[in-house]
PDB file of C-alpha atoms in Angstrom:
ATOM      1  CA  GLY A   4       3.098 -16.263   8.726  1.00 86.00           C
ATOM      2  CA  ASN A   5       3.823 -13.446   6.333  1.00 89.00           C
ATOM      3  CA  SER A   6       5.663 -10.106   7.136  1.00 92.00           C
ATOM      4  CA  VAL A   7       8.120  -7.759   6.431  1.00 95.00           C
ATOM      5  CA  THR A   8      10.815  -6.108   8.293  1.00 95.00           C
ATOM      6  CA  GLN A   9      12.023  -2.443   6.862  1.00 93.00           C
ATOM      7  CA  MET A  10      14.807  -0.153   7.498  1.00 85.00           C
ATOM      8  CA  GLU A  11      13.422   2.454  10.017  1.00 83.00           C
ATOM      9  CA  GLY A  12      14.165   6.259   8.203  1.00 84.00           C
ATOM     10  CA  PRO A  13      13.706   8.606   8.161  1.00 93.00           C
ATOM     11  CA  VAL A  14      16.370   8.763   6.092  1.00 95.00           C
ATOM     12  CA  THR A  15      17.649  12.168   4.502  1.00 97.00           C
ATOM     13  CA  LEU A  16      20.542  12.641   1.861  1.00 97.00           C
ATOM     14  CA  SER A  17      22.502  14.461  -0.579  1.00 97.00           C
ATOM     15  CA  GLU A  18      21.525  14.222  -3.997  1.00 97.00           C
ATOM     16  CA  GLU A  19      23.992  11.891  -6.335  1.00 96.00           C
ATOM     17  CA  ALA A  20      24.583   9.521  -3.314  1.00 97.00           C
ATOM     18  CA  PHE A  21      23.800   6.315  -2.796  1.00 98.00           C
ATOM     19  CA  LEU A  22      21.101   4.649  -1.329  1.00 97.00           C
ATOM     20  CA  THR A  23      20.125   1.088  -0.178  1.00 97.00           C
ATOM     21  CA  ILE A  24      16.736   0.622   2.284  1.00 97.00           C
ATOM     22  CA  ASN A  25      17.356  -2.609   4.595  1.00 97.00           C
ATOM     23  CA  CYS A  26      14.162  -4.847   3.551  1.00 97.00           C
ATOM     24  CA  THR A  27      14.092  -8.567   4.829  1.00 97.00           C
ATOM     25  CA  TYR A  28      10.946 -11.152   4.539  1.00 96.00           C
ATOM     26  CA  THR A  29       9.281 -14.031   5.856  1.00 95.00           C
ATOM     27  CA  ALA A  30       6.538 -15.776   4.325  1.00 92.00           C
ATOM     28  CA  THR A  31       5.350 -19.708   3.120  1.00 83.00           C
ATOM     29  CA  GLY A  32       5.688 -20.688   0.110  1.00 82.00           C
ATOM     30  CA  TYR A  33       7.558 -18.357  -2.388  1.00 85.00           C
ATOM     31  CA  PRO A  34       6.094 -14.717  -2.088  1.00 92.00           C
ATOM     32  CA  SER A  35       6.562 -12.036  -5.094  1.00 93.00           C
ATOM     33  CA  LEU A  36       8.510  -9.670  -3.216  1.00 95.00           C
ATOM     34  CA  PHE A  37       7.451  -6.182  -4.372  1.00 95.00           C
ATOM     35  CA  TRP A  38       8.795  -2.358  -3.705  1.00 97.00           C
ATOM     36  CA  TYR A  39       5.874   1.270  -3.828  1.00 95.00           C
ATOM     37  CA  VAL A  40       7.079   4.510  -3.527  1.00 95.00           C
ATOM     38  CA  GLN A  41       4.166   7.281  -2.081  1.00 91.00           C
ATOM     39  CA  TYR A  42       5.013  10.283  -2.971  1.00 88.00           C
ATOM     40  CA  PRO A  43       3.356  13.220  -1.560  1.00 82.00           C
ATOM     41  CA  GLY A  44      -0.450  13.286  -1.719  1.00 74.00           C
ATOM     42  CA  GLU A  45      -0.542  10.361  -4.591  1.00 78.00           C
ATOM     43  CA  GLY A  46      -1.882   6.856  -3.681  1.00 80.00           C
ATOM     44  CA  LEU A  47       0.926   3.953  -3.961  1.00 88.00           C
ATOM     45  CA  GLN A  48       3.241   3.556  -7.332  1.00 91.00           C
ATOM     46  CA  LEU A  49       3.836  -0.392  -8.065  1.00 93.00           C
ATOM     47  CA  LEU A  50       9.023   0.475  -8.221  1.00 96.00           C
ATOM     48  CA  LEU A  51       9.913  -2.660  -8.974  1.00 96.00           C
ATOM     49  CA  LYS A  52       9.244  -6.485  -8.509  1.00 94.00           C
ATOM     50  CA  ALA A  53      10.704  -9.792  -7.908  1.00 95.00           C
ATOM     51  CA  THR A  54       8.390 -12.721  -8.172  1.00 92.00           C
ATOM     52  CA  LYS A  55      11.166 -15.859  -7.954  1.00 92.00           C
ATOM     53  CA  ALA A  56      14.707 -16.123  -6.484  1.00 94.00           C
ATOM     54  CA  ASP A  57      17.562 -14.241  -8.129  1.00 95.00           C
ATOM     55  CA  ASP A  58      15.303 -11.995  -9.208  1.00 96.00           C
ATOM     56  CA  LYS A  59      15.812  -8.811 -10.113  1.00 97.00           C
ATOM     57  CA  GLY A  60      14.283  -5.445 -10.334  1.00 97.00           C
ATOM     58  CA  SER A  61      14.729  -2.516 -12.063  1.00 97.00           C
ATOM     59  CA  ASN A  62      12.892   0.627 -12.566  1.00 97.00           C
ATOM     60  CA  LYS A  63      14.117   4.331 -12.582  1.00 95.00           C
ATOM     61  CA  GLY A  64      17.921   3.710 -11.661  1.00 97.00           C
ATOM     62  CA  PHE A  65      16.228   1.307  -8.295  1.00 98.00           C
ATOM     63  CA  GLU A  66      17.362  -2.145  -8.212  1.00 98.00           C
ATOM     64  CA  ALA A  67      16.176  -4.792  -6.224  1.00 98.00           C
ATOM     65  CA  THR A  68      17.473  -7.818  -6.241  1.00 98.00           C
ATOM     66  CA  TYR A  69      15.198 -11.542  -4.497  1.00 97.00           C
ATOM     67  CA  ARG A  70      17.942 -13.480  -1.929  1.00 96.00           C
ATOM     68  CA  LYS A  71      16.123 -16.138  -0.870  1.00 94.00           C
ATOM     69  CA  GLU A  72      19.159 -17.305   1.106  1.00 94.00           C
ATOM     70  CA  THR A  73      19.341 -14.234   3.429  1.00 96.00           C
ATOM     71  CA  THR A  74      15.017 -13.625   3.121  1.00 96.00           C
ATOM     72  CA  SER A  75      15.967  -9.836   1.993  1.00 97.00           C
ATOM     73  CA  PHE A  76      15.038  -7.491  -0.987  1.00 98.00           C
ATOM     74  CA  HIS A  77      16.705  -4.763  -0.579  1.00 98.00           C
ATOM     75  CA  LEU A  78      16.046  -1.451  -2.035  1.00 98.00           C
ATOM     76  CA  GLU A  79      19.569   0.724  -3.976  1.00 98.00           C
ATOM     77  CA  LYS A  80      19.988   3.679  -6.277  1.00 98.00           C
ATOM     78  CA  GLY A  81      23.568   4.358  -7.538  1.00 97.00           C
ATOM     79  CA  SER A  82      22.740   8.420  -7.682  1.00 96.00           C
ATOM     80  CA  VAL A  83      19.681   9.874  -5.408  1.00 97.00           C
ATOM     81  CA  GLN A  84      18.396  12.480  -7.199  1.00 97.00           C
ATOM     82  CA  VAL A  85      15.839  15.323  -5.029  1.00 97.00           C
ATOM     83  CA  SER A  86      12.591  14.312  -7.431  1.00 95.00           C
ATOM     84  CA  ASP A  87      13.017  10.523  -5.145  1.00 97.00           C
ATOM     85  CA  SER A  88      11.931  12.562  -1.742  1.00 96.00           C
ATOM     86  CA  ALA A  89       9.390   9.710  -0.944  1.00 95.00           C
ATOM     87  CA  VAL A  90       7.624   6.945   0.730  1.00 94.00           C
ATOM     88  CA  TYR A  91       9.416   3.309   0.328  1.00 96.00           C
ATOM     89  CA  PHE A  92       7.191   0.325   0.761  1.00 95.00           C
ATOM     90  CA  CYS A  93       9.218  -2.893   0.865  1.00 97.00           C
ATOM     91  CA  ALA A  94       5.901  -5.649   0.548  1.00 95.00           C
ATOM     92  CA  LEU A  95       5.049  -9.431  -0.270  1.00 93.00           C
ATOM     93  CA  SER A  96       2.727 -11.601  -1.921  1.00 90.00           C
ATOM     94  CA  ALA A  97       1.805 -14.972  -1.221  1.00 82.00           C
ATOM     95  CA  GLY A  98      -0.670 -16.935  -1.669  1.00 70.00           C
ATOM     96  CA  THR A  99      -3.996 -15.227  -1.718  1.00 66.00           C
ATOM     97  CA  LEU A 100      -4.519 -12.992  -5.166  1.00 70.00           C
ATOM     98  CA  GLY A 101      -2.607  -9.365  -4.765  1.00 80.00           C
ATOM     99  CA  ARG A 102      -3.056  -9.821  -0.850  1.00 86.00           C
ATOM    100  CA  LEU A 103      -0.618  -7.702   0.007  1.00 90.00           C
ATOM    101  CA  TYR A 104       1.854  -6.827   3.589  1.00 91.00           C
ATOM    102  CA  PHE A 105       4.202  -3.618   3.561  1.00 93.00           C
ATOM    103  CA  GLY A 106       6.745  -2.834   6.129  1.00 93.00           C
ATOM    104  CA  ARG A 107       7.000  -0.324   7.517  1.00 91.00           C
ATOM    105  CA  GLY A 108       7.454   2.560   5.277  1.00 93.00           C
ATOM    106  CA  THR A 109      10.757   4.539   5.043  1.00 94.00           C
ATOM    107  CA  GLN A 110      10.820   8.007   4.206  1.00 94.00           C
ATOM    108  CA  LEU A 111      13.748   9.289   1.472  1.00 96.00           C
ATOM    109  CA  THR A 112      14.338  12.756   1.225  1.00 96.00           C
ATOM    110  CA  VAL A 113      16.911  14.116  -0.369  1.00 97.00           C
ATOM    111  CA  TRP A 114      18.496  17.637  -0.055  1.00 96.00           C
ATOM    112  CA  PRO A 115      20.687  18.935  -3.314  1.00 94.00           C
TER     113      PRO A 115
ATOM    114  CA  GLY B  18      -1.284   3.875 -16.635  1.00 62.00           C
ATOM    115  CA  ALA B  19      -4.912   2.799 -14.726  1.00 68.00           C
ATOM    116  CA  VAL B  20      -5.924   5.166 -12.538  1.00 88.00           C
ATOM    117  CA  VAL B  21      -7.963   4.647  -9.075  1.00 93.00           C
ATOM    118  CA  SER B  22      -9.032   7.492  -7.079  1.00 94.00           C
ATOM    119  CA  GLN B  23     -10.788   7.878  -3.956  1.00 95.00           C
ATOM    120  CA  HIS B  24     -13.402  10.397  -2.745  1.00 96.00           C
ATOM    121  CA  PRO B  25     -13.088  12.117  -0.616  1.00 96.00           C
ATOM    122  CA  SER B  26      -9.836  13.420  -0.388  1.00 94.00           C
ATOM    123  CA  ARG B  27     -10.303  14.790   3.786  1.00 96.00           C
ATOM    124  CA  VAL B  28     -12.936  14.117   5.596  1.00 97.00           C
ATOM    125  CA  ILE B  29     -13.545  15.511   8.808  1.00 97.00           C
ATOM    126  CA  CYS B  30     -16.497  13.912  10.910  1.00 95.00           C
ATOM    127  CA  LYS B  31     -18.117  14.425  14.485  1.00 96.00           C
ATOM    128  CA  SER B  32     -17.734  11.209  16.946  1.00 97.00           C
ATOM    129  CA  GLY B  33     -21.235   9.483  16.337  1.00 96.00           C
ATOM    130  CA  THR B  34     -22.063   9.897  12.435  1.00 97.00           C
ATOM    131  CA  SER B  35     -21.336   7.582  10.037  1.00 97.00           C
ATOM    132  CA  VAL B  36     -19.244   8.329   6.793  1.00 97.00           C
ATOM    133  CA  LYS B  37     -18.454   7.006   3.583  1.00 97.00           C
ATOM    134  CA  ILE B  38     -15.347   6.601   1.466  1.00 97.00           C
ATOM    135  CA  GLU B  39     -16.366   5.550  -2.466  1.00 97.00           C
ATOM    136  CA  CYS B  40     -13.123   3.755  -3.886  1.00 96.00           C
ATOM    137  CA  ARG B  41     -13.479   3.967  -8.184  1.00 95.00           C
ATOM    138  CA  SER B  42     -10.937   2.416 -10.901  1.00 94.00           C
ATOM    139  CA  LEU B  43     -11.201   5.125 -13.080  1.00 92.00           C
ATOM    140  CA  ASP B  44     -10.331   3.242 -16.596  1.00 89.00           C
ATOM    141  CA  PHE B  45     -10.534  -0.758 -15.651  1.00 90.00           C
ATOM    142  CA  GLN B  46     -12.758  -3.121 -14.115  1.00 90.00           C
ATOM    143  CA  ALA B  47     -10.999  -4.651 -11.383  1.00 89.00           C
ATOM    144  CA  THR B  48     -13.360  -7.343  -9.653  1.00 86.00           C
ATOM    145  CA  THR B  49     -11.328  -7.595  -6.551  1.00 91.00           C
ATOM    146  CA  MET B  50     -10.736  -4.300  -4.340  1.00 94.00           C
ATOM    147  CA  PHE B  51      -8.401  -4.017  -1.083  1.00 94.00           C
ATOM    148  CA  TRP B  52      -9.011  -1.745   1.766  1.00 96.00           C
ATOM    149  CA  TYR B  53      -6.336  -0.440   4.149  1.00 95.00           C
ATOM    150  CA  ARG B  54      -5.753   1.748   7.348  1.00 94.00           C
ATOM    151  CA  GLN B  55      -2.137   3.267   7.443  1.00 89.00           C
ATOM    152  CA  PHE B  56      -1.600   4.874  11.069  1.00 82.00           C
ATOM    153  CA  PRO B  57       1.063   7.669  11.236  1.00 77.00           C
ATOM    154  CA  LYS B  58       4.326   6.525  10.559  1.00 72.00           C
ATOM    155  CA  GLN B  59       3.360   2.805  10.496  1.00 75.00           C
ATOM    156  CA  SER B  60       1.962   0.526   7.701  1.00 82.00           C
ATOM    157  CA  LEU B  61      -0.597  -0.548   5.337  1.00 89.00           C
ATOM    158  CA  MET B  62      -2.623  -2.921   7.543  1.00 91.00           C
ATOM    159  CA  LEU B  63      -4.718  -4.659   5.290  1.00 92.00           C
ATOM    160  CA  MET B  64      -8.935  -4.202   7.085  1.00 95.00           C
ATOM    161  CA  ALA B  65     -11.031  -6.274   3.886  1.00 95.00           C
ATOM    162  CA  THR B  66     -11.230  -7.386   0.907  1.00 93.00           C
ATOM    163  CA  SER B  67     -13.812  -6.197  -1.631  1.00 91.00           C
ATOM    164  CA  ASN B  68     -15.315  -8.721  -3.973  1.00 88.00           C
ATOM    165  CA  GLU B  69     -17.994  -7.169  -7.167  1.00 85.00           C
ATOM    166  CA  GLY B  70     -21.311  -8.629  -6.146  1.00 83.00           C
ATOM    167  CA  SER B  71     -20.082 -10.702  -2.434  1.00 85.00           C
ATOM    168  CA  LYS B  72     -19.906  -9.906   1.019  1.00 88.00           C
ATOM    169  CA  ALA B  73     -16.163  -8.707   1.506  1.00 92.00           C
ATOM    170  CA  THR B  74     -13.868 -10.752   3.903  1.00 93.00           C
ATOM    171  CA  TYR B  75     -12.398  -9.040   6.430  1.00 95.00           C
ATOM    172  CA  GLU B  76      -9.360  -8.848   8.040  1.00 93.00           C
ATOM    173  CA  GLN B  77      -9.543 -10.249  11.578  1.00 93.00           C
ATOM    174  CA  GLY B  78      -9.415  -7.858  14.358  1.00 93.00           C
ATOM    175  CA  VAL B  79     -11.217  -5.541  11.965  1.00 95.00           C
ATOM    176  CA  GLU B  80     -15.112  -5.267  12.933  1.00 94.00           C
ATOM    177  CA  LYS B  81     -17.103  -5.782  10.220  1.00 92.00           C
ATOM    178  CA  ASP B  82     -20.356  -4.153  11.664  1.00 94.00           C
ATOM    179  CA  LYS B  83     -18.531  -1.054  11.102  1.00 95.00           C
ATOM    180  CA  PHE B  84     -16.684  -0.761   8.714  1.00 96.00           C
ATOM    181  CA  LEU B  85     -19.457  -1.631   5.992  1.00 96.00           C
ATOM    182  CA  ILE B  86     -17.749  -2.484   2.288  1.00 94.00           C
ATOM    183  CA  ASN B  87     -19.639  -2.576  -0.636  1.00 91.00           C
ATOM    184  CA  HIS B  88     -19.023  -3.654  -3.865  1.00 89.00           C
ATOM    185  CA  ALA B  89     -21.571  -2.945  -6.269  1.00 83.00           C
ATOM    186  CA  SER B  90     -20.203  -3.279  -9.524  1.00 89.00           C
ATOM    187  CA  LEU B  91     -17.239  -3.402 -10.972  1.00 89.00           C
ATOM    188  CA  THR B  92     -15.540   0.214 -10.406  1.00 93.00           C
ATOM    189  CA  LEU B  93     -16.242   0.885  -7.349  1.00 94.00           C
ATOM    190  CA  SER B  94     -16.352   0.287  -4.347  1.00 94.00           C
ATOM    191  CA  THR B  95     -17.719   2.219  -1.068  1.00 95.00           C
ATOM    192  CA  LEU B  96     -15.928   2.264   2.640  1.00 97.00           C
ATOM    193  CA  THR B  97     -18.791   3.358   5.553  1.00 97.00           C
ATOM    194  CA  VAL B  98     -17.197   4.264   8.570  1.00 97.00           C
ATOM    195  CA  THR B  99     -20.764   3.679  10.907  1.00 96.00           C
ATOM    196  CA  SER B 100     -20.876   5.510  13.937  1.00 96.00           C
ATOM    197  CA  ALA B 101     -17.689   6.751  14.005  1.00 96.00           C
ATOM    198  CA  HIS B 102     -15.109   7.919  17.116  1.00 95.00           C
ATOM    199  CA  PRO B 103     -11.783   9.717  17.489  1.00 95.00           C
ATOM    200  CA  GLU B 104      -9.840   6.093  17.451  1.00 94.00           C
ATOM    201  CA  ASP B 105     -11.017   5.568  13.857  1.00 95.00           C
ATOM    202  CA  SER B 106      -9.084   8.963  12.630  1.00 95.00           C
ATOM    203  CA  SER B 107      -6.528   7.032  10.448  1.00 94.00           C
ATOM    204  CA  PHE B 108      -6.041   6.877   6.708  1.00 93.00           C
ATOM    205  CA  TYR B 109      -7.432   5.385   4.492  1.00 96.00           C
ATOM    206  CA  ILE B 110      -6.432   3.694   1.053  1.00 95.00           C
ATOM    207  CA  CYS B 111      -7.869   1.476  -1.614  1.00 95.00           C
ATOM    208  CA  SER B 112      -6.787  -0.288  -3.968  1.00 94.00           C
ATOM    209  CA  ALA B 113      -8.221  -2.636  -7.697  1.00 93.00           C
ATOM    210  CA  ILE B 114      -6.981  -5.089  -9.368  1.00 90.00           C
ATOM    211  CA  THR B 115      -7.052  -5.454 -12.478  1.00 84.00           C
ATOM    212  CA  SER B 116      -9.499  -8.931 -14.037  1.00 80.00           C
ATOM    213  CA  ASP B 117      -6.769 -10.499 -15.101  1.00 78.00           C
ATOM    214  CA  GLY B 118      -5.320 -10.417 -11.649  1.00 75.00           C
ATOM    215  CA  HIS B 119      -1.717  -9.406 -13.108  1.00 75.00           C
ATOM    216  CA  GLU B 120      -1.820  -5.510 -11.523  1.00 82.00           C
ATOM    217  CA  GLN B 121      -2.386  -3.430  -8.740  1.00 87.00           C
ATOM    218  CA  TYR B 122      -3.491   0.138  -8.486  1.00 90.00           C
ATOM    219  CA  PHE B 123      -3.641   1.716  -6.048  1.00 92.00           C
ATOM    220  CA  GLY B 124      -5.491   4.584  -4.891  1.00 93.00           C
ATOM    221  CA  PRO B 125      -4.579   8.202  -3.070  1.00 90.00           C
ATOM    222  CA  GLY B 126      -6.263   7.571   0.100  1.00 93.00           C
ATOM    223  CA  THR B 127      -8.600   9.283   2.242  1.00 95.00           C
ATOM    224  CA  ARG B 128      -8.045  11.325   5.398  1.00 94.00           C
ATOM    225  CA  LEU B 129     -10.110  10.590   8.152  1.00 96.00           C
ATOM    226  CA  THR B 130     -10.715  12.686  10.953  1.00 96.00           C
ATOM    227  CA  VAL B 131     -12.977  12.222  13.230  1.00 96.00           C
ATOM    228  CA  THR B 132     -13.334  14.926  16.890  1.00 96.00           C
TER     229      THR B 132
END
């Protein structure tokens, strides 16, 4: 079946620190992979995505590379800001149009 | 970007009553909408897929008679929690897919508390 395992939080970092949030997946077929971000009181927003192996998704300084050999899609950012504080969800889509399988979410808090 | 709204954002109801939650795509038409449920510190669990003009498709373990979904137009889907009980208290989130199927947008969620 399809599932996503995501690094448990919460993660607390100082501003300008390096961020990694691990995500691994199990899927039938060839899934597309996503990272969503949820700011307090708001809906989920697509942060980045990758649709095939070795693709790198990037946005707002965040990056994630689709690694088929390790079934991973780890989220990284070289220098986090206070405004990056949010909950981050890893997700995959396989088969049914738009149907997403989510990880548990990782709460990130960045201190100035 | 495209916006999906949900109404209400928060609702408190008494056990045994029914509650309706609306999900609207504000500036695009959505043939397909999804309803998710999120427990504290847990993932979003898909409850059902709502297709305009047809019956919703429910995930295994979701009671269709308890969680009534209606997708009457290309911009509106509603979720009605019937005869609500405290265990139905949760955060309900909808999403909508654009007609070309390329983008999916999420609503801000509805916090339901059943007392």
